[in-house]
PDB file of C-alpha atoms in Angstrom:
ATOM      1  CA  GLU A   1      89.604 -17.835  60.370  1.00  0.00           C
ATOM      2  CA  ALA A   2      88.506 -15.358  63.021  1.00  0.00           C
ATOM      3  CA  GLY A   3      90.625 -12.206  63.244  1.00  0.00           C
ATOM      4  CA  VAL A   4      92.085 -10.361  66.224  1.00  0.00           C
ATOM      5  CA  ALA A   5      89.236  -9.230  68.466  1.00  0.00           C
ATOM      6  CA  GLN A   6      89.371  -6.160  70.561  1.00  0.00           C
ATOM      7  CA  SER A   7      86.920  -4.522  72.974  1.00  0.00           C
ATOM      8  CA  PRO A   8      85.616  -2.036  73.541  1.00  0.00           C
ATOM      9  CA  ARG A   9      85.733  -0.213  70.250  1.00  0.00           C
ATOM     10  CA  TYR A  10      85.341   3.193  71.874  1.00  0.00           C
ATOM     11  CA  LYS A  11      85.917   4.539  75.372  1.00  0.00           C
ATOM     12  CA  ILE A  12      85.563   8.019  76.805  1.00  0.00           C
ATOM     13  CA  ILE A  13      86.935   8.636  80.360  1.00  0.00           C
ATOM     14  CA  GLU A  14      87.959  11.584  82.467  1.00  0.00           C
ATOM     15  CA  LYS A  15      91.541  12.216  83.294  1.00  0.00           C
ATOM     16  CA  ARG A  16      92.833  10.378  86.207  1.00  0.00           C
ATOM     17  CA  GLN A  17      90.381   7.611  85.726  1.00  0.00           C
ATOM     18  CA  SER A  18      91.476   4.124  84.892  1.00  0.00           C
ATOM     19  CA  VAL A  19      90.631   2.056  81.756  1.00  0.00           C
ATOM     20  CA  ALA A  20      91.217  -1.474  80.481  1.00  0.00           C
ATOM     21  CA  PHE A  21      91.331  -2.845  77.011  1.00  0.00           C
ATOM     22  CA  TRP A  22      90.947  -6.466  76.022  1.00  0.00           C
ATOM     23  CA  CYS A  23      92.460  -8.385  73.119  1.00  0.00           C
ATOM     24  CA  ASN A  24      91.879 -11.923  71.845  1.00  0.00           C
ATOM     25  CA  PRO A  25      94.490 -12.875  69.315  1.00  0.00           C
ATOM     26  CA  ILE A  26      94.185 -15.278  66.406  1.00  0.00           C
ATOM     27  CA  SER A  27      94.164 -18.859  67.631  1.00  0.00           C
ATOM     28  CA  GLY A  28      97.713 -20.335  67.664  1.00  0.00           C
ATOM     29  CA  HIS A  29      99.509 -16.987  67.480  1.00  0.00           C
ATOM     30  CA  ALA A  30     102.303 -16.979  70.017  1.00  0.00           C
ATOM     31  CA  THR A  31     103.241 -13.277  69.594  1.00  0.00           C
ATOM     32  CA  LEU A  32     100.952 -10.478  70.696  1.00  0.00           C
ATOM     33  CA  TYR A  33     101.530  -6.731  70.369  1.00  0.00           C
ATOM     34  CA  TRP A  34      99.926  -3.620  71.758  1.00  0.00           C
ATOM     35  CA  TYR A  35     100.416  -0.513  69.694  1.00  0.00           C
ATOM     36  CA  GLN A  36      99.404   3.073  70.400  1.00  0.00           C
ATOM     37  CA  GLN A  37      98.433   5.245  67.481  1.00  0.00           C
ATOM     38  CA  ILE A  38      98.094   8.863  68.255  1.00  0.00           C
ATOM     39  CA  LEU A  39      96.101  10.965  65.625  1.00  0.00           C
ATOM     40  CA  GLY A  40      98.330  11.884  62.724  1.00  0.00           C
ATOM     41  CA  GLN A  41     101.118   9.395  63.668  1.00  0.00           C
ATOM     42  CA  GLY A  42     102.144   5.880  62.864  1.00  0.00           C
ATOM     43  CA  PRO A  43     101.537   3.130  65.452  1.00  0.00           C
ATOM     44  CA  LYS A  44     104.062   2.884  68.158  1.00  0.00           C
ATOM     45  CA  LEU A  45     104.849  -0.359  69.897  1.00  0.00           C
ATOM     46  CA  LEU A  46     103.943  -0.411  73.610  1.00  0.00           C
ATOM     47  CA  ILE A  47     104.589  -3.970  74.490  1.00  0.00           C
ATOM     48  CA  GLN A  48     105.328  -7.295  72.780  1.00  0.00           C
ATOM     49  CA  PHE A  49     104.592 -10.727  74.297  1.00  0.00           C
ATOM     50  CA  GLN A  50     105.933 -14.071  73.181  1.00  0.00           C
ATOM     51  CA  ASN A  51     103.433 -16.576  74.624  1.00  0.00           C
ATOM     52  CA  ASN A  52     102.954 -15.143  78.152  1.00  0.00           C
ATOM     53  CA  GLY A  53     106.428 -13.619  78.486  1.00  0.00           C
ATOM     54  CA  VAL A  54     107.356  -9.952  77.719  1.00  0.00           C
ATOM     55  CA  VAL A  55     109.813  -9.569  74.789  1.00  0.00           C
ATOM     56  CA  ASP A  56     109.828  -5.793  74.579  1.00  0.00           C
ATOM     57  CA  ASP A  57     108.258  -3.141  76.822  1.00  0.00           C
ATOM     58  CA  SER A  58     110.769  -0.400  76.391  1.00  0.00           C
ATOM     59  CA  GLN A  59     108.201   2.012  75.133  1.00  0.00           C
ATOM     60  CA  LEU A  60     105.588   1.259  77.798  1.00  0.00           C
ATOM     61  CA  PRO A  61     105.104   4.157  80.291  1.00  0.00           C
ATOM     62  CA  LYS A  62     105.309   1.788  83.254  1.00  0.00           C
ATOM     63  CA  ASP A  63     104.234   4.347  85.866  1.00  0.00           C
ATOM     64  CA  ARG A  64     100.718   4.269  84.354  1.00  0.00           C
ATOM     65  CA  PHE A  65     100.411   1.527  81.847  1.00  0.00           C
ATOM     66  CA  SER A  66     100.358  -2.165  82.489  1.00  0.00           C
ATOM     67  CA  ALA A  67      99.720  -5.231  80.408  1.00  0.00           C
ATOM     68  CA  GLU A  68      99.403  -8.916  80.885  1.00  0.00           C
ATOM     69  CA  ARG A  69      98.804 -11.912  78.913  1.00  0.00           C
ATOM     70  CA  LEU A  70      97.543 -14.741  80.981  1.00  0.00           C
ATOM     71  CA  LYS A  71      98.032 -18.345  79.816  1.00  0.00           C
ATOM     72  CA  GLY A  72      99.544 -16.985  76.669  1.00  0.00           C
ATOM     73  CA  VAL A  73      96.237 -16.181  74.916  1.00  0.00           C
ATOM     74  CA  ASP A  74      94.116 -13.137  75.790  1.00  0.00           C
ATOM     75  CA  SER A  75      95.680  -9.850  76.870  1.00  0.00           C
ATOM     76  CA  THR A  76      94.578  -6.770  78.778  1.00  0.00           C
ATOM     77  CA  LEU A  77      96.186  -3.319  78.613  1.00  0.00           C
ATOM     78  CA  LYS A  78      95.439  -0.983  81.542  1.00  0.00           C
ATOM     79  CA  ILE A  79      96.012   2.698  82.041  1.00  0.00           C
ATOM     80  CA  GLN A  80      95.792   4.058  85.505  1.00  0.00           C
ATOM     81  CA  PRO A  81      95.521   7.037  85.871  1.00  0.00           C
ATOM     82  CA  ALA A  82      94.845   8.273  82.423  1.00  0.00           C
ATOM     83  CA  LYS A  83      96.161  11.611  81.069  1.00  0.00           C
ATOM     84  CA  LEU A  84      94.896  13.645  78.304  1.00  0.00           C
ATOM     85  CA  GLU A  85      97.864  12.691  76.096  1.00  0.00           C
ATOM     86  CA  ASP A  86      96.797   9.055  76.292  1.00  0.00           C
ATOM     87  CA  SER A  87      93.919   9.813  73.851  1.00  0.00           C
ATOM     88  CA  ALA A  88      94.762   7.499  70.920  1.00  0.00           C
ATOM     89  CA  VAL A  89      93.732   4.326  69.214  1.00  0.00           C
ATOM     90  CA  TYR A  90      95.110   1.274  70.798  1.00  0.00           C
ATOM     91  CA  LEU A  91      95.740  -1.528  68.424  1.00  0.00           C
ATOM     92  CA  CYS A  92      96.312  -5.193  69.306  1.00  0.00           C
ATOM     93  CA  ALA A  93      98.039  -7.421  66.725  1.00  0.00           C
ATOM     94  CA  SER A  94      99.222 -11.019  66.742  1.00  0.00           C
ATOM     95  CA  SER A  95     101.508 -13.183  64.679  1.00  0.00           C
ATOM     96  CA  LEU A  96     102.644 -16.768  64.646  1.00  0.00           C
ATOM     97  CA  GLY A  97     105.865 -15.620  66.347  1.00  0.00           C
ATOM     98  CA  GLY A  98     109.441 -16.559  66.354  1.00  0.00           C
ATOM     99  CA  GLN A  99     112.416 -14.547  65.278  1.00  0.00           C
ATOM    100  CA  GLY A 100     112.344 -12.705  61.958  1.00  0.00           C
ATOM    101  CA  ILE A 101     109.469 -12.468  59.592  1.00  0.00           C
ATOM    102  CA  SER A 102     105.938 -13.225  60.646  1.00  0.00           C
ATOM    103  CA  GLU A 103     103.013 -11.356  59.430  1.00  0.00           C
ATOM    104  CA  ALA A 104     101.143  -9.392  62.010  1.00  0.00           C
ATOM    105  CA  PHE A 105      97.353  -9.237  61.985  1.00  0.00           C
ATOM    106  CA  PHE A 106      95.713  -6.243  63.500  1.00  0.00           C
ATOM    107  CA  GLY A 107      92.414  -5.863  65.344  1.00  0.00           C
ATOM    108  CA  GLN A 108      90.156  -2.924  64.661  1.00  0.00           C
ATOM    109  CA  GLY A 109      91.453  -0.994  67.677  1.00  0.00           C
ATOM    110  CA  THR A 110      89.998   0.741  70.670  1.00  0.00           C
ATOM    111  CA  ARG A 111      89.612   4.504  70.357  1.00  0.00           C
ATOM    112  CA  LEU A 112      90.276   6.155  73.726  1.00  0.00           C
ATOM    113  CA  THR A 113      89.301   9.702  74.371  1.00  0.00           C
ATOM    114  CA  VAL A 114      90.478  11.269  77.749  1.00  0.00           C
ATOM    115  CA  VAL A 115      88.638  14.432  78.594  1.00  0.00           C
TER     116      VAL A 115
ATOM    117  CA  ALA B   1     118.988   1.909  65.030  1.00  0.00           C
ATOM    118  CA  GLN B   2     116.364   1.919  62.406  1.00  0.00           C
ATOM    119  CA  SER B   3     113.743   4.340  61.165  1.00  0.00           C
ATOM    120  CA  VAL B   4     111.206   4.756  58.463  1.00  0.00           C
ATOM    121  CA  THR B   5     110.500   7.976  56.665  1.00  0.00           C
ATOM    122  CA  GLN B   6     107.414   8.599  54.593  1.00  0.00           C
ATOM    123  CA  LEU B   7     107.660  11.607  52.368  1.00  0.00           C
ATOM    124  CA  GLY B   8     104.357  13.575  52.232  1.00  0.00           C
ATOM    125  CA  SER B   9     101.703  13.257  54.909  1.00  0.00           C
ATOM    126  CA  HIS B  10      98.891  13.918  52.397  1.00  0.00           C
ATOM    127  CA  VAL B  11      98.702  12.955  48.748  1.00  0.00           C
ATOM    128  CA  SER B  12      95.812  13.862  46.387  1.00  0.00           C
ATOM    129  CA  VAL B  13      95.450  11.987  43.214  1.00  0.00           C
ATOM    130  CA  SER B  14      92.779  11.937  40.533  1.00  0.00           C
ATOM    131  CA  GLU B  15      90.818   8.771  39.781  1.00  0.00           C
ATOM    132  CA  GLY B  16      92.702   6.815  37.129  1.00  0.00           C
ATOM    133  CA  ALA B  17      96.042   8.525  37.840  1.00  0.00           C
ATOM    134  CA  LEU B  18      99.275   7.031  39.189  1.00  0.00           C
ATOM    135  CA  VAL B  19      99.560   6.598  42.932  1.00  0.00           C
ATOM    136  CA  LEU B  20     103.076   6.971  44.278  1.00  0.00           C
ATOM    137  CA  LEU B  21     103.815   6.847  48.007  1.00  0.00           C
ATOM    138  CA  ARG B  22     107.425   7.262  49.064  1.00  0.00           C
ATOM    139  CA  CYS B  23     109.120   5.348  51.834  1.00  0.00           C
ATOM    140  CA  ASN B  24     112.815   5.437  52.903  1.00  0.00           C
ATOM    141  CA  TYR B  25     114.314   3.284  55.573  1.00  0.00           C
ATOM    142  CA  SER B  26     117.490   3.226  57.576  1.00  0.00           C
ATOM    143  CA  SER B  27     118.707  -0.067  59.055  1.00  0.00           C
ATOM    144  CA  SER B  28     122.048  -1.454  60.069  1.00  0.00           C
ATOM    145  CA  VAL B  29     120.988  -4.849  59.056  1.00  0.00           C
ATOM    146  CA  PRO B  30     118.939  -6.137  56.092  1.00  0.00           C
ATOM    147  CA  PRO B  31     115.293  -5.338  56.879  1.00  0.00           C
ATOM    148  CA  TYR B  32     111.971  -6.793  56.010  1.00  0.00           C
ATOM    149  CA  LEU B  33     109.720  -4.077  54.618  1.00  0.00           C
ATOM    150  CA  PHE B  34     105.989  -3.752  54.609  1.00  0.00           C
ATOM    151  CA  TRP B  35     103.170  -1.469  53.390  1.00  0.00           C
ATOM    152  CA  TYR B  36      99.939  -1.504  55.424  1.00  0.00           C
ATOM    153  CA  VAL B  37      96.629   0.310  54.599  1.00  0.00           C
ATOM    154  CA  GLN B  38      94.214   1.672  57.150  1.00  0.00           C
ATOM    155  CA  TYR B  39      90.632   2.583  56.302  1.00  0.00           C
ATOM    156  CA  PRO B  40      88.699   4.829  58.658  1.00  0.00           C
ATOM    157  CA  ASN B  41      87.956   3.321  62.025  1.00  0.00           C
ATOM    158  CA  GLN B  42      89.607   0.083  61.046  1.00  0.00           C
ATOM    159  CA  GLY B  43      92.808  -1.738  61.847  1.00  0.00           C
ATOM    160  CA  LEU B  44      95.766  -2.079  59.640  1.00  0.00           C
ATOM    161  CA  GLN B  45      95.675  -4.515  56.697  1.00  0.00           C
ATOM    162  CA  LEU B  46      98.776  -5.822  54.936  1.00  0.00           C
ATOM    163  CA  LEU B  47      99.212  -4.705  51.409  1.00  0.00           C
ATOM    164  CA  LEU B  48     102.506  -6.327  50.538  1.00  0.00           C
ATOM    165  CA  LYS B  49     105.837  -7.241  52.062  1.00  0.00           C
ATOM    166  CA  TYR B  50     109.459  -7.546  50.961  1.00  0.00           C
ATOM    167  CA  THR B  51     111.338 -10.447  52.487  1.00  0.00           C
ATOM    168  CA  SER B  52     114.606 -10.534  50.570  1.00  0.00           C
ATOM    169  CA  ALA B  53     113.293 -12.469  47.594  1.00  0.00           C
ATOM    170  CA  ALA B  54     112.194 -10.543  44.426  1.00  0.00           C
ATOM    171  CA  THR B  55     112.815  -6.883  44.635  1.00  0.00           C
ATOM    172  CA  LEU B  56     109.609  -5.991  42.902  1.00  0.00           C
ATOM    173  CA  VAL B  57     106.755  -7.079  45.102  1.00  0.00           C
ATOM    174  CA  LYS B  58     103.154  -7.282  44.109  1.00  0.00           C
ATOM    175  CA  GLY B  59     100.377  -6.966  46.646  1.00  0.00           C
ATOM    176  CA  ILE B  60      96.653  -6.767  46.929  1.00  0.00           C
ATOM    177  CA  ASN B  61      94.363  -4.300  45.098  1.00  0.00           C
ATOM    178  CA  GLY B  62      96.821  -3.712  42.324  1.00  0.00           C
ATOM    179  CA  PHE B  63      99.585  -2.199  44.448  1.00  0.00           C
ATOM    180  CA  GLU B  64     103.188  -2.977  44.040  1.00  0.00           C
ATOM    181  CA  ALA B  65     106.525  -1.756  45.590  1.00  0.00           C
ATOM    182  CA  GLU B  66     110.173  -2.042  44.591  1.00  0.00           C
ATOM    183  CA  PHE B  67     112.973  -2.483  47.108  1.00  0.00           C
ATOM    184  CA  LYS B  68     115.976  -0.502  46.076  1.00  0.00           C
ATOM    185  CA  LYS B  69     118.882  -1.206  48.421  1.00  0.00           C
ATOM    186  CA  SER B  70     121.164   1.501  46.888  1.00  0.00           C
ATOM    187  CA  GLU B  71     118.451   4.100  47.590  1.00  0.00           C
ATOM    188  CA  THR B  72     117.209   2.572  50.774  1.00  0.00           C
ATOM    189  CA  SER B  73     113.700   2.944  49.442  1.00  0.00           C
ATOM    190  CA  PHE B  74     110.566   0.955  49.230  1.00  0.00           C
ATOM    191  CA  HIS B  75     108.134   3.166  47.294  1.00  0.00           C
ATOM    192  CA  LEU B  76     104.520   2.028  46.749  1.00  0.00           C
ATOM    193  CA  THR B  77     102.765   2.475  43.429  1.00  0.00           C
ATOM    194  CA  LYS B  78      99.498   1.730  41.686  1.00  0.00           C
ATOM    195  CA  PRO B  79      99.040   2.513  38.002  1.00  0.00           C
ATOM    196  CA  SER B  80      95.413   3.699  38.241  1.00  0.00           C
ATOM    197  CA  ALA B  81      93.813   5.061  41.394  1.00  0.00           C
ATOM    198  CA  HIS B  82      90.375   4.037  42.342  1.00  0.00           C
ATOM    199  CA  MET B  83      88.040   5.885  44.705  1.00  0.00           C
ATOM    200  CA  SER B  84      88.295   2.976  47.106  1.00  0.00           C
ATOM    201  CA  ASP B  85      91.990   3.619  47.463  1.00  0.00           C
ATOM    202  CA  ALA B  86      91.273   6.550  49.719  1.00  0.00           C
ATOM    203  CA  ALA B  87      92.914   5.608  53.026  1.00  0.00           C
ATOM    204  CA  GLU B  88      95.994   6.013  55.025  1.00  0.00           C
ATOM    205  CA  TYR B  89      99.092   4.050  54.126  1.00  0.00           C
ATOM    206  CA  PHE B  90     101.946   3.088  56.408  1.00  0.00           C
ATOM    207  CA  CYS B  91     105.369   1.821  55.596  1.00  0.00           C
ATOM    208  CA  ALA B  92     106.939  -0.376  58.184  1.00  0.00           C
ATOM    209  CA  VAL B  93     110.194  -2.256  58.822  1.00  0.00           C
ATOM    210  CA  ILE B  94     111.244  -5.279  60.799  1.00  0.00           C
ATOM    211  CA  ARG B  95     114.840  -5.959  61.448  1.00  0.00           C
ATOM    212  CA  THR B  96     115.890  -9.468  60.589  1.00  0.00           C
ATOM    213  CA  ASP B  97     117.479  -9.821  64.016  1.00  0.00           C
ATOM    214  CA  SER B  98     114.334  -8.760  65.884  1.00  0.00           C
ATOM    215  CA  TRP B  99     111.360 -10.683  67.229  1.00  0.00           C
ATOM    216  CA  GLY B 100     108.906  -9.312  64.645  1.00  0.00           C
ATOM    217  CA  LYS B 101     108.864  -5.812  66.051  1.00  0.00           C
ATOM    218  CA  LEU B 102     107.226  -3.554  63.435  1.00  0.00           C
ATOM    219  CA  GLN B 103     108.418   0.048  63.245  1.00  0.00           C
ATOM    220  CA  PHE B 104     106.025   2.277  61.375  1.00  0.00           C
ATOM    221  CA  GLY B 105     106.431   5.512  59.400  1.00  0.00           C
ATOM    222  CA  ALA B 106     104.170   8.423  60.172  1.00  0.00           C
ATOM    223  CA  GLY B 107     101.707   7.492  57.433  1.00  0.00           C
ATOM    224  CA  THR B 108     100.475   9.121  54.168  1.00  0.00           C
ATOM    225  CA  GLN B 109      96.779   9.954  53.770  1.00  0.00           C
ATOM    226  CA  VAL B 110      95.603   9.496  50.262  1.00  0.00           C
ATOM    227  CA  VAL B 111      92.704  11.359  48.817  1.00  0.00           C
ATOM    228  CA  VAL B 112      91.274  10.282  45.474  1.00  0.00           C
ATOM    229  CA  THR B 113      89.305  12.975  43.496  1.00  0.00           C
ATOM    230  CA  PRO B 114      86.817  12.197  40.698  1.00  0.00           C
TER     231      PRO B 114
END
């Protein structure tokens, strides 16, 4: 079974530039998550989709971050404009979905460096 | 509200020695609890999970964890550390009334010395 695919693996941009990350979840997984992991910290949920609807985006800085999940499959996360403090690893995860317990499978992440 | 606290951001163990990583949670409803491992430049991999069945949970790579409701703890142990156990470990919680939202602790970096 193929895992969660993310691209690119690494990205370096200057502050105020824009950047986009892509995620392809495991086939059949209804729930998709984007997490931000700042160096030395645990992952923090940015946004959670159930199919193509948003379940939770309370921690998403909506003035600069946006995410979409077209057709309930692939997802993109965009930052525009980027700030230095956005330097982090962005992890995508997916799970079968539904309420309660459902194991989340993580991609390898995209490491963003903002200079 | 819920939170996860991992005691100790760095742990150093000798090869062959006991690995003990501490995790305490706070939750107003019964939680599901998880331990994930992250190797350098990799995503997170599930080690084990507690889902209100047996309180002693066995996971992959010889790890196990015990859920203690009275202590609100879910500590991770491995009897004998191996060099390949060097990684970062995260404790996480899901509320049973949530939609699978994982809340992570800050992580514990494990270093294994020969």
